[in-house]
Coordinates of C-alpha atoms in Angstrom, one line a residue:
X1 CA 53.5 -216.7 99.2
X2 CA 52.3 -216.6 95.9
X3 CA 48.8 -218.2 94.7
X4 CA 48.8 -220.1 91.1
X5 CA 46.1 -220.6 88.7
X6 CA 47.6 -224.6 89.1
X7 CA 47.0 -223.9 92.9
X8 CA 43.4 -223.2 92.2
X9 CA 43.4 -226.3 90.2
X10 CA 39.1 -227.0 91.2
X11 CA 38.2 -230.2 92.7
X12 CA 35.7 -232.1 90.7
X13 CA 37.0 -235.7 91.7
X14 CA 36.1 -239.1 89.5
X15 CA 33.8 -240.0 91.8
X16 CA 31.9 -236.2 91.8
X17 CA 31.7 -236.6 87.8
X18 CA 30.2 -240.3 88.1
X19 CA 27.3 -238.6 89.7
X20 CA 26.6 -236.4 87.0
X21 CA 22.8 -236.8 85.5
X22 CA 24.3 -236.9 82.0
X23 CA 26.8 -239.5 83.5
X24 CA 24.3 -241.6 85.0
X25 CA 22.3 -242.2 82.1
X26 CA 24.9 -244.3 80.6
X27 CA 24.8 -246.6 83.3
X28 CA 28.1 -246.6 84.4
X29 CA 30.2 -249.1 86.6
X30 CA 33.3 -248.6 88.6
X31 CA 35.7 -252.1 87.3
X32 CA 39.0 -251.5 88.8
X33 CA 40.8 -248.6 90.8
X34 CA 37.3 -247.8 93.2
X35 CA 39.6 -246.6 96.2
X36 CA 41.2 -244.3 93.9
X37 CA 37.7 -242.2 92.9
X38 CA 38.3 -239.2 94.8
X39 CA 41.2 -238.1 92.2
X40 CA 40.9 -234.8 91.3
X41 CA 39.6 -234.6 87.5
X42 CA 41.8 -231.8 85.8
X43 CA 40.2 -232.0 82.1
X44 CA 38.2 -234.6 79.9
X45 CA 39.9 -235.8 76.9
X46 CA 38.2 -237.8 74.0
X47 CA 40.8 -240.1 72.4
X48 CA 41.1 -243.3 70.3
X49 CA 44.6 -243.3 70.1
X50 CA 46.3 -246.5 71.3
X51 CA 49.7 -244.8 72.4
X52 CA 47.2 -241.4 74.2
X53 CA 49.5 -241.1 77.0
X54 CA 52.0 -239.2 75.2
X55 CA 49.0 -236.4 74.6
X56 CA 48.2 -236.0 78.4
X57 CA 49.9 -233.7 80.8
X58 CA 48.0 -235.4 84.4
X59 CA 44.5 -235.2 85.7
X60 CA 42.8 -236.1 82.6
X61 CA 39.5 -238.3 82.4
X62 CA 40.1 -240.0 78.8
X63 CA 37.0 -241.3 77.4
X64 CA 37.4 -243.9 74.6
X65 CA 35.4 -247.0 73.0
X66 CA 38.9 -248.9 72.7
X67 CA 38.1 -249.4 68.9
X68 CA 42.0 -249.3 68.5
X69 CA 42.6 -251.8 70.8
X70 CA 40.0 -255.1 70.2
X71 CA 41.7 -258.0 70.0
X72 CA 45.3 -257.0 70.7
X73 CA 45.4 -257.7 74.5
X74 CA 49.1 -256.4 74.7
X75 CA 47.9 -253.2 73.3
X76 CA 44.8 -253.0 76.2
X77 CA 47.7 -253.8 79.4
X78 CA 50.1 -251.1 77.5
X79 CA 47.3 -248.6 76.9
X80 CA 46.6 -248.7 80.9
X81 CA 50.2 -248.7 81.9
X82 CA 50.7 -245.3 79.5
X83 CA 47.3 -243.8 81.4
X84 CA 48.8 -243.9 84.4
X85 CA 52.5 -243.0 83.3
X86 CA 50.8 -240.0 82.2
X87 CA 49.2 -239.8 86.0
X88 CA 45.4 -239.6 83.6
X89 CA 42.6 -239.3 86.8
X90 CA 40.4 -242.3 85.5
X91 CA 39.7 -244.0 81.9
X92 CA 36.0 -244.6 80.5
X93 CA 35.3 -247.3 78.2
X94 CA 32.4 -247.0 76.3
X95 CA 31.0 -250.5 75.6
X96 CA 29.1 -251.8 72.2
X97 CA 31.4 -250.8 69.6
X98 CA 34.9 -252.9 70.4
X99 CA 33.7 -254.1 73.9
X100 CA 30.8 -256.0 75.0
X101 CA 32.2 -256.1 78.3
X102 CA 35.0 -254.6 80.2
X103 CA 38.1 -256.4 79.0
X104 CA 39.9 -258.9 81.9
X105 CA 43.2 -257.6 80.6
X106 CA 42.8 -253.8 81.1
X107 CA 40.5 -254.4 84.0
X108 CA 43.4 -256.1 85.6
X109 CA 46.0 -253.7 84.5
X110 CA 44.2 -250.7 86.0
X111 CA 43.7 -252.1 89.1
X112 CA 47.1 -253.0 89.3
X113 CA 48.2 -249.5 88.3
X114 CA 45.6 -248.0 90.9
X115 CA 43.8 -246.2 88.1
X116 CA 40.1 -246.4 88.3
X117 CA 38.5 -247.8 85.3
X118 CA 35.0 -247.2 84.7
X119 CA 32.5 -248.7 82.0
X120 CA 29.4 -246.7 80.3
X121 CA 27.1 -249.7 79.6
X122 CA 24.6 -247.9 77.7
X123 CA 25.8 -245.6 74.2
X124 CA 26.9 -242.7 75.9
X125 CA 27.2 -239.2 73.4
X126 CA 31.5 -238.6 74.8
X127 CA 30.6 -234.8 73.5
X128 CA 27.9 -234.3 76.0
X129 CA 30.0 -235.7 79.0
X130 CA 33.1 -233.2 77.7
X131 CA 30.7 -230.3 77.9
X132 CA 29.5 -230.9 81.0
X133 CA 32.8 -231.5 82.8
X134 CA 34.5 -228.9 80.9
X135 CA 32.0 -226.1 81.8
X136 CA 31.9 -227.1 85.4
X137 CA 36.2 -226.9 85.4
X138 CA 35.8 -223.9 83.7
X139 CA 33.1 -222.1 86.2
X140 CA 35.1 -223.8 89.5
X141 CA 38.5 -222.2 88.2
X142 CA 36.3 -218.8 87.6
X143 CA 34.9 -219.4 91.4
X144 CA 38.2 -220.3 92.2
X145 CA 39.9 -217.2 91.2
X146 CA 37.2 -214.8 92.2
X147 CA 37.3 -216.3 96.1
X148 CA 41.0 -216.0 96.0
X149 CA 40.7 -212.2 95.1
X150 CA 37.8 -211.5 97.1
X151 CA 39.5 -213.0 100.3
X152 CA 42.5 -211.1 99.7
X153 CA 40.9 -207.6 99.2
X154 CA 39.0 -208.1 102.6
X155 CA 42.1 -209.2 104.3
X156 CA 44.0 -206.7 102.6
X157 CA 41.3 -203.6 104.1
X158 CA 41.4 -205.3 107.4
X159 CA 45.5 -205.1 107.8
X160 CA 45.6 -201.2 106.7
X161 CA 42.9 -200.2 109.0
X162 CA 44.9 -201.9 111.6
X163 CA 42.4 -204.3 112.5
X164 CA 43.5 -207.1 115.3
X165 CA 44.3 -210.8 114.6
X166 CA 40.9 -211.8 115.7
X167 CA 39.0 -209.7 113.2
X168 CA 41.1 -211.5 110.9
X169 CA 40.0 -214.8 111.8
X170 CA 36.8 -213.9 112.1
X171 CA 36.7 -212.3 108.0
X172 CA 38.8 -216.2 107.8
X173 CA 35.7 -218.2 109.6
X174 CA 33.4 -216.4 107.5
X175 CA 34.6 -217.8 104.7
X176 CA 35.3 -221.2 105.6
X177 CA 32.4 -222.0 107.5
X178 CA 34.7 -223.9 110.2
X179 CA 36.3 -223.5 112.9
X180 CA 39.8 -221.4 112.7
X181 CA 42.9 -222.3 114.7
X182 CA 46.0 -220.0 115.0
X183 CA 48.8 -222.6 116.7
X184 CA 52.4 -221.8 117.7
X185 CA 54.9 -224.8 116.5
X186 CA 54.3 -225.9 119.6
X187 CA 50.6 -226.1 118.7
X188 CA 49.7 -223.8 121.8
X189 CA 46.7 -221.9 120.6
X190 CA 47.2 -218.1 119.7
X191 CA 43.9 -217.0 118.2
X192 CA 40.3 -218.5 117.1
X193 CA 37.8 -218.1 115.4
X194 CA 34.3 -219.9 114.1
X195 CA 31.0 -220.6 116.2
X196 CA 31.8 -220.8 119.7
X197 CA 30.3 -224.8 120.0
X198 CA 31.9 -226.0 117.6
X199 CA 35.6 -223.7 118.4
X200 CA 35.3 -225.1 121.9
X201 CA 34.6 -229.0 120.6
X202 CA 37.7 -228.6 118.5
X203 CA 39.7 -227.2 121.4
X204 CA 38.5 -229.7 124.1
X205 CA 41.7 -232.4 123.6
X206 CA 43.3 -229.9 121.2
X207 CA 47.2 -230.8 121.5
X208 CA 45.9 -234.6 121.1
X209 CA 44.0 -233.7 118.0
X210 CA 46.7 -231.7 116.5
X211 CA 49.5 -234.2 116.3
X212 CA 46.9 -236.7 115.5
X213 CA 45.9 -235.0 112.6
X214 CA 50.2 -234.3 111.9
X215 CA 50.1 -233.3 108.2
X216 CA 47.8 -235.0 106.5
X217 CA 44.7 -233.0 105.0
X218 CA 41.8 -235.7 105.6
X219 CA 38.5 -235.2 106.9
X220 CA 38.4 -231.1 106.4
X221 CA 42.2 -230.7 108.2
X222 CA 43.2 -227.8 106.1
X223 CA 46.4 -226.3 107.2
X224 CA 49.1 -224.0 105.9
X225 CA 52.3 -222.5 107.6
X226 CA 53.1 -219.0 109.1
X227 CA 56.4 -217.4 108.3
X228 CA 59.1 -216.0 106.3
X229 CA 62.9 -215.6 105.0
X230 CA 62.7 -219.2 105.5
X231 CA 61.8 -219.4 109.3
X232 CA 58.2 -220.7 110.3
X233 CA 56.5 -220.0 113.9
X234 CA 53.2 -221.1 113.1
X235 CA 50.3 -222.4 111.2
X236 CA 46.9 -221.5 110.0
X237 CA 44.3 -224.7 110.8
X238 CA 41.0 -224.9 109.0
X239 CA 39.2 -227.3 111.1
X240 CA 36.5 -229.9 109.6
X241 CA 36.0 -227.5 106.1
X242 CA 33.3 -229.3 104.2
X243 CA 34.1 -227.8 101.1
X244 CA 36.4 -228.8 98.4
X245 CA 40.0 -229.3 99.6
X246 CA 41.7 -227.3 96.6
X247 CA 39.5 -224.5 97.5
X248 CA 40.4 -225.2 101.7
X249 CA 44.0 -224.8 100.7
X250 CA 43.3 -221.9 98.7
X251 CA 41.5 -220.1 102.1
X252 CA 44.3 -221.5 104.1
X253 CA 47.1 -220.0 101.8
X254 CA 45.4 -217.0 101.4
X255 CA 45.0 -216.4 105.3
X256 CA 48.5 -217.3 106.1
X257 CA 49.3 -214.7 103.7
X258 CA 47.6 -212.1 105.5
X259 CA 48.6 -213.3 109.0
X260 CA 52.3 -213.1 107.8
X261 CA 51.9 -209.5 106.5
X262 CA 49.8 -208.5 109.8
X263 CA 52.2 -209.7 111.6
X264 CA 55.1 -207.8 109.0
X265 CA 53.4 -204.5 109.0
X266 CA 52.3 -204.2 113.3
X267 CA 55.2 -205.5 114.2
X268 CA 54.5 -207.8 115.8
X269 CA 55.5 -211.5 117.2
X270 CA 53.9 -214.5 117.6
X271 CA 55.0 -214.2 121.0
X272 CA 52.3 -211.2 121.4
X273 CA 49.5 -213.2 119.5
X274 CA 50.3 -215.5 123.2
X275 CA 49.4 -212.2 124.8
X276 CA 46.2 -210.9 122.7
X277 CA 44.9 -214.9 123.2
X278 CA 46.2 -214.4 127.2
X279 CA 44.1 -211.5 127.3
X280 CA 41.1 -212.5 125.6
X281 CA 40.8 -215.6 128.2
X282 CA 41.4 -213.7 131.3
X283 CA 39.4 -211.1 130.0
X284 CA 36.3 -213.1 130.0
X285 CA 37.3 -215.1 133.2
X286 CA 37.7 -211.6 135.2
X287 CA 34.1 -210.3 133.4
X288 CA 32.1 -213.3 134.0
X289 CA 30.1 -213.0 130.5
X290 CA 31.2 -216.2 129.5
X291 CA 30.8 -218.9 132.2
X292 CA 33.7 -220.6 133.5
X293 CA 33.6 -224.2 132.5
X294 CA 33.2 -222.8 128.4
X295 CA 36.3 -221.6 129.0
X296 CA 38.3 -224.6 130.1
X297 CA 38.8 -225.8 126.4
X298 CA 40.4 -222.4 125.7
X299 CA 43.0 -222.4 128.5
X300 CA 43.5 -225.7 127.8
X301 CA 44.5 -225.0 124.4
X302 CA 46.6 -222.1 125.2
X303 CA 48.5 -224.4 126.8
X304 CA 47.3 -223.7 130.5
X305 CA 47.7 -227.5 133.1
X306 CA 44.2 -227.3 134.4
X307 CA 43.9 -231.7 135.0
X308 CA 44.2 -232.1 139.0
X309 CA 46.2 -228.3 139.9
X310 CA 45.8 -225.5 142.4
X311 CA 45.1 -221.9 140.4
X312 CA 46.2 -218.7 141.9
X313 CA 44.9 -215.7 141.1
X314 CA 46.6 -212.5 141.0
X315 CA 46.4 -209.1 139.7
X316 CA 50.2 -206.9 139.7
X317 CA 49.9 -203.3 139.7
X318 CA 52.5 -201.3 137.3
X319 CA 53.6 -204.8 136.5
X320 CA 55.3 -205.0 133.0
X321 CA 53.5 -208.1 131.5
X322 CA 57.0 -208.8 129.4
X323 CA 59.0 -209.5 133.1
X324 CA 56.2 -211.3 134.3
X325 CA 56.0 -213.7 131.5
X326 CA 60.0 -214.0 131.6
X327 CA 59.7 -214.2 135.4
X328 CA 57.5 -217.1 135.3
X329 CA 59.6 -218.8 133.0
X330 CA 62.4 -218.6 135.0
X331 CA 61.0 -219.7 137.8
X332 CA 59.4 -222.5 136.4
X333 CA 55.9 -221.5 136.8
X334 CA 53.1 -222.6 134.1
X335 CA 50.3 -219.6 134.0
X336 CA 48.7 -216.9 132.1
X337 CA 49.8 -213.1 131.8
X338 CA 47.2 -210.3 130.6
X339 CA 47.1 -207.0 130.8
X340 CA 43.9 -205.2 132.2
X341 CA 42.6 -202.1 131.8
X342 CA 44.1 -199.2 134.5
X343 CA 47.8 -200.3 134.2
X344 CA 46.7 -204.0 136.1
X345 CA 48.1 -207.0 135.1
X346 CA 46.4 -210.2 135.9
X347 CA 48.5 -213.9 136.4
X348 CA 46.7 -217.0 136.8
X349 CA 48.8 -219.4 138.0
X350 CA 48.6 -223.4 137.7
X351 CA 50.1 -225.1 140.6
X352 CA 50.2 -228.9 140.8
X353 CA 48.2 -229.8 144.0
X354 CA 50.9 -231.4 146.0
X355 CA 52.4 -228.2 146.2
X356 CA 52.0 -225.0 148.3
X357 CA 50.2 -222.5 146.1
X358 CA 50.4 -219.7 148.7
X359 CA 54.3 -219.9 149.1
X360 CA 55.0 -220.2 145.9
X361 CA 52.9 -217.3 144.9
X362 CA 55.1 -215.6 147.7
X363 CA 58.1 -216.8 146.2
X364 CA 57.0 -215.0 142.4
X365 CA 56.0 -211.7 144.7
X366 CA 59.3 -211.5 146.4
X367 CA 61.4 -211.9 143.2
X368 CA 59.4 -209.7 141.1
X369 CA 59.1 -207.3 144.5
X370 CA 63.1 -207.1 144.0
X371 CA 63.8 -206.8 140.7
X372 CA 61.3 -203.2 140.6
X373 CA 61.3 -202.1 144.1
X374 CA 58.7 -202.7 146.7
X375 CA 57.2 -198.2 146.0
X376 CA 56.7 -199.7 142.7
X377 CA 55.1 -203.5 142.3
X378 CA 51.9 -204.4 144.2
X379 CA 51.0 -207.9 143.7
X380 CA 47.4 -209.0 145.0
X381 CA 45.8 -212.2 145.4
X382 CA 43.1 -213.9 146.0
X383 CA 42.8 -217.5 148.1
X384 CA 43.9 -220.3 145.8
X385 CA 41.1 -222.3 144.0
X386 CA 41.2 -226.3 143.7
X387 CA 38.2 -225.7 141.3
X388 CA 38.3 -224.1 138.0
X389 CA 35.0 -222.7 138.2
X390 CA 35.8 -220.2 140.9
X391 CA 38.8 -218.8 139.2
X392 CA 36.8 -216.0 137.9
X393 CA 35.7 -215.2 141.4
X394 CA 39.2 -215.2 142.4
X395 CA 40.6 -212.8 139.9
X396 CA 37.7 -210.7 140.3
X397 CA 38.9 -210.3 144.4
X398 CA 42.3 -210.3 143.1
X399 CA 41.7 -206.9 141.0
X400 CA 39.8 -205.6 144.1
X401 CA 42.6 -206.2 146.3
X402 CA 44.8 -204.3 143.7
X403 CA 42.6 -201.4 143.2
X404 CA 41.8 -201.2 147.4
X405 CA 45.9 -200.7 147.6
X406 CA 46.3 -198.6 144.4
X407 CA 46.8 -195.3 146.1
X408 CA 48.1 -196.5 149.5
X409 CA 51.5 -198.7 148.5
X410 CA 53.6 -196.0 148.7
X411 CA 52.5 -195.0 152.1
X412 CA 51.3 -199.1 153.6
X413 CA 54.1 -201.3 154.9
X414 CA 52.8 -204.1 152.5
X415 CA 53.1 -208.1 152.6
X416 CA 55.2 -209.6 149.6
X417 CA 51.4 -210.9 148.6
X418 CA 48.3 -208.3 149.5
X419 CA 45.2 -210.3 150.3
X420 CA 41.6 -209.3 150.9
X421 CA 42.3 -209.5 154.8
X422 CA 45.1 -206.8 154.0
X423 CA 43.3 -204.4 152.9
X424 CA 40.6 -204.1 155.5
X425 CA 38.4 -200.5 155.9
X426 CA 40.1 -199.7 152.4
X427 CA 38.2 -202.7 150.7
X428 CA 35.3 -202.4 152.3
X429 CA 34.7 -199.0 150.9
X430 CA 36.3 -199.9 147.5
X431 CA 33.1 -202.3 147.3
X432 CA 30.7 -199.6 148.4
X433 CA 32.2 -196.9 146.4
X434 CA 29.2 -197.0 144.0
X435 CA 26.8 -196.5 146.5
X436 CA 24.7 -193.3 146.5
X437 CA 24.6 -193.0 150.3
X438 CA 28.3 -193.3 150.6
X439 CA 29.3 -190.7 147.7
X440 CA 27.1 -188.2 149.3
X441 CA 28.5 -188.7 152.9
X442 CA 31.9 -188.4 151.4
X443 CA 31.2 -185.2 149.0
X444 CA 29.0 -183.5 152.8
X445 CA 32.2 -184.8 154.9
X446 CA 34.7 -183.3 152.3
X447 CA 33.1 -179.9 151.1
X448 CA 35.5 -177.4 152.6
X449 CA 38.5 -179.4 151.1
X450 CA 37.1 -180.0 147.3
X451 CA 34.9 -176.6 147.4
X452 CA 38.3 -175.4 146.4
X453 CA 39.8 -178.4 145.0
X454 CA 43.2 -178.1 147.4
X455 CA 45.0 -181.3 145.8
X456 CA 47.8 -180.4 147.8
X457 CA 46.1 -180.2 151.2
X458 CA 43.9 -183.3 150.2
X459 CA 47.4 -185.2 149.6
X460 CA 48.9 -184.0 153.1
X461 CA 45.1 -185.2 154.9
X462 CA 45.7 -188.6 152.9
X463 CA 49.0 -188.8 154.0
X464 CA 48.1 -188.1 157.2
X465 CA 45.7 -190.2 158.6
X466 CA 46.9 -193.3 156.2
X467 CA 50.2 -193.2 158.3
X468 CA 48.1 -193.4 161.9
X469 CA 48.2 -189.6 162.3
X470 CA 51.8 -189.6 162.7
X471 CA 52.9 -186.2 162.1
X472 CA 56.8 -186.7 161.8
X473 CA 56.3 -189.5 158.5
X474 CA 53.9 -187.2 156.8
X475 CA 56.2 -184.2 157.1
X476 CA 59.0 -186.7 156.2
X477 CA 56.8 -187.8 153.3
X478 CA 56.1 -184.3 152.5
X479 CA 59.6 -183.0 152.2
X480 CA 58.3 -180.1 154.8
X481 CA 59.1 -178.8 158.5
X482 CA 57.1 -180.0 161.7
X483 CA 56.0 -176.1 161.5
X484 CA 54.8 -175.8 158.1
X485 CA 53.2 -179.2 158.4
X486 CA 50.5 -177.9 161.9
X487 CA 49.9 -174.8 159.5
X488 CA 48.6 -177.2 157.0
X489 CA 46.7 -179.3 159.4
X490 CA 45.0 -176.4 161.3
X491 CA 44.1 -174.9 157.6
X492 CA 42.6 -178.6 157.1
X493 CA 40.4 -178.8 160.5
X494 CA 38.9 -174.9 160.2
X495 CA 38.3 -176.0 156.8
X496 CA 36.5 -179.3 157.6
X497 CA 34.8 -178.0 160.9
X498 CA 36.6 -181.0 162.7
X499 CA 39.0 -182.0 165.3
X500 CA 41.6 -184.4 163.8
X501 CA 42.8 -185.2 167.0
X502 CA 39.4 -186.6 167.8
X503 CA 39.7 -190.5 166.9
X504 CA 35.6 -190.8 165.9
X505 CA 36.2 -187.3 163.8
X506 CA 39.3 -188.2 162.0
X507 CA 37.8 -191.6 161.5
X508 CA 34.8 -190.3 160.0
X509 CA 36.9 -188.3 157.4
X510 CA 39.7 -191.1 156.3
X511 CA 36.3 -193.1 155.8
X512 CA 35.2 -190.3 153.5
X513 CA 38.7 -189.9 151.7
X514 CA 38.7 -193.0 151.2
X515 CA 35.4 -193.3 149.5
X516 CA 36.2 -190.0 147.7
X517 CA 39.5 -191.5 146.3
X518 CA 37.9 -194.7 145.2
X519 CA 35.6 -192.6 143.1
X520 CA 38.0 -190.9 141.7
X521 CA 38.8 -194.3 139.6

């Protein structure tokens, strides 16, 4: 999109040059058009001539004393109709010279025609007015064209050194002094920006708000469209911008630019702008910085059911977020889809509560459990919440089931769904793992085995005791002989100083094992 000097047209309105101090001391007096003050004044023009509207071009103020006009009331309707033929922002009638008083005949014509009149009862120098407007145009348009440059540059820097969308908005916010929203068509909520109040206030009854608000540009609603090679799939949304709006719609335009060419040069869809504001909401749920009840407004917004439903909590290891998103689709399912750190992926489903959260979090398990292979998916969850407040709770247990079964699923006959009760000693020491009595009872239980760092006798012990001690599976496992499997298990005991065979021995080092692995991560 391209940006205009007539785009940056500035915004002094009839109503903003009525307040002028130069202005004022001719007394003046709105006589016809006053719900029409807030037209943008283009230019000032000084003219006498009775047939001026062939002069103008639109968006003048013409000042006159009507000299040309006195006693031909003809002339005063015709002169009005011409004005606003010729779309002029407001006439001013100097009074004394032709005019004692604002004539009946024009008064009526203008407020016919919707152009606002206005009468200067005190001699008013016309040149003095025309240098004051005309300066302020010219300094606006200079402001104008400077902003416009200056937002593009920064924008601009930000897309080459691959900055994200929300440094963007943030550079955008900056600027405007308002809150920022990045909407789908759909207006689900891909990005914000802004302070955090008055983001969340906007977002609180967002989708009501943002058909409310349809087109139109009133109260500080600045909006422009995202797209190209004529398709759009989105919008920019300046929200409450108290400054001028030719100046809004110049920030507006100039961000779309920049969110079209971000979007142009990553690669990118508006479909992963869904992801990076997924992310960015269950990334604060899961890290409990931001409590949970400031964060309705945004999973509201990015188009989350939260009114009266069940939310489950899961975290899918090795899941590809893509197939989870296209699973839950296909299955009907409203929720969230993030990817953590570690190769998790967190879902937060929203359930309505007539229905049976657990099952059909089974159901989702099972299909995705099919279409990658049980060795390969492990989906944990936590209990279902009826309260949003305790979802982060839940998808922090949620990632703890996942990372207590991150090493074991190949080995564990699993449930479809892995819940805290699943996971059992394995949990219990994923929660202690930190613990400086535990890591040292795990390095003293360990020694002879990572004194050398044996990863391949480490992986047989693992093996070994997570199957039960059952000899045939880990040498199944192991792609080895019964034989070659007691070689590795005596090497194991003289080298730990233990007797696997003994069930408080071999218990004591899968405890340690399992401490050493969880450290590991």
């Amino acid at each position: 999109m391209t940006i205009t000097l007539d785009s940056l047209e500035p915004a002094l309105s009839v109503r903003q040059v009525l307040t002028l101090e130069r202005v004022l001391a001719g007394e003046p007096e709105v006589v016809a058009g006053a719900r029409h003050l807030d037209r943008p004044v283009r230019w000032v023009h000084v003219a006498e001539a009775a047939d001026v509207g062939v002069m103008l071009t639109g968006g003048e103020m013409v000042l006159t004393t009507g000299v040309l006009l006195a006693g031909d009331e003809d002339k005063q309707a015709e002169y009005v109709r011409s004005l606003h033929r010729a779309e002029a922002a407001a006439v001013v009638l100097g009074l004394g010279r032709a005019f004692p008083a604002a004539p009946d005949v024009m008064r009526r014509a203008a407020e016919r025609c919707g152009l606002p009149m206005v009468v200067l009862h005190r001699p008013f120098p016309f040149a003095e007015l025309t240098e004051e407007v005309q300066s302020r145009l010219v300094r606006r348009k200079f402001a104008a064209v400077s902003l416009s440059e200056a937002v593009r540059t920064e924008l601009t820097a930000l897309i080459t050194a691959g900055a994200p969308l929300q440094r963007l908005l943030d550079e955008v916010a900056r600027h405007s002094a308002c809150p920022v929203v990045v909407t789908n068509l759909a207006h689900r909520v891909l990005g914000t920006a802004g302070e955090r109040p008055a983001v969340d206030d906007v977002l609180r009854d967002w989708e009501r708000i943002a058909r409310q608000a349809g087109g139109t540009e009133g109260d500080g609603w600045i909006r422009a469209e995202l797209g190209g090679r004529g398709e759009r799939w989105g919008r920019i949304v300046l929200c409450g911008y108290r400054g001028d709006t030719a100046t809004g719609r110049l920030l507006a335009d100039r961000a779309a630019e920049a969110l079209v060419l971000h979007r142009m040069l990553g690669g990118g869809t508006a479909c992963s702008w869904e992801e990076q504001s997924a992310q960015s909401l269950l990334t604060d749920l899961v890290s409990g910085v931001v409590p949970a009840r400031q964060l309705l407004p945004r999973a509201r917004a990015a188009g989350l059911p939260v009114n009266r439903r069940t939310f489950v909590p899961l975290v899918v290891r090795d899941g590809d977020p893509a197939r989870l998103e296209r699973l839950l689709r296909l299955l009907g399912l409203p929720g969230l889809v993030a990817e953590l750190a570690d190769g998790a992926t967190a879902v937060l489903l929203s359930v309505p509560r007539d229905q049976d959260a657990g099952a059909l979090a089974a159901h989702f398990a099972t299909r995705l459990r099919t279409e990658t292979g049980p060795d390969h998916t492990v989906v944990a969850a936590a209990e279902p919440r009826a309260a949003w407040d305790d979802v982060p709770t839940g998808l922090r247990e949620a990632q703890h089931v996942a990372d207590a079964v991150a090493d074991s699923s190949a080995v564990l006959d699993l449930p479809p769904v892995v819940r805290l009760k699943d996971v059992h000693l394995r949990g219990l020491v994923r929660l202690l793992r930190d613990d400086p009595h535990v890591q040292s009872f795990a390095e003293r239980e360990l020694d002879g085995l990572l004194r050398e760092t044996d990863e391949d006798l480490l992986s047989v012990l693992r093996t070994y005791l997570a199957t039960g001690r059952n000899k045939s599976r880990t040498a199944q496992l192991h792609h080895v002989s019964r034989p070659a499997l007691y070689r590795r298990l005596e090497s194991i005991q003289v080298r730990l100083g233990v007797d696997l065979d003994d069930f408080e021995q071999a218990a004591s080092v899968h405890i340690a094992l399992l401490a050493h692995d969880a450290q590991q991560q």
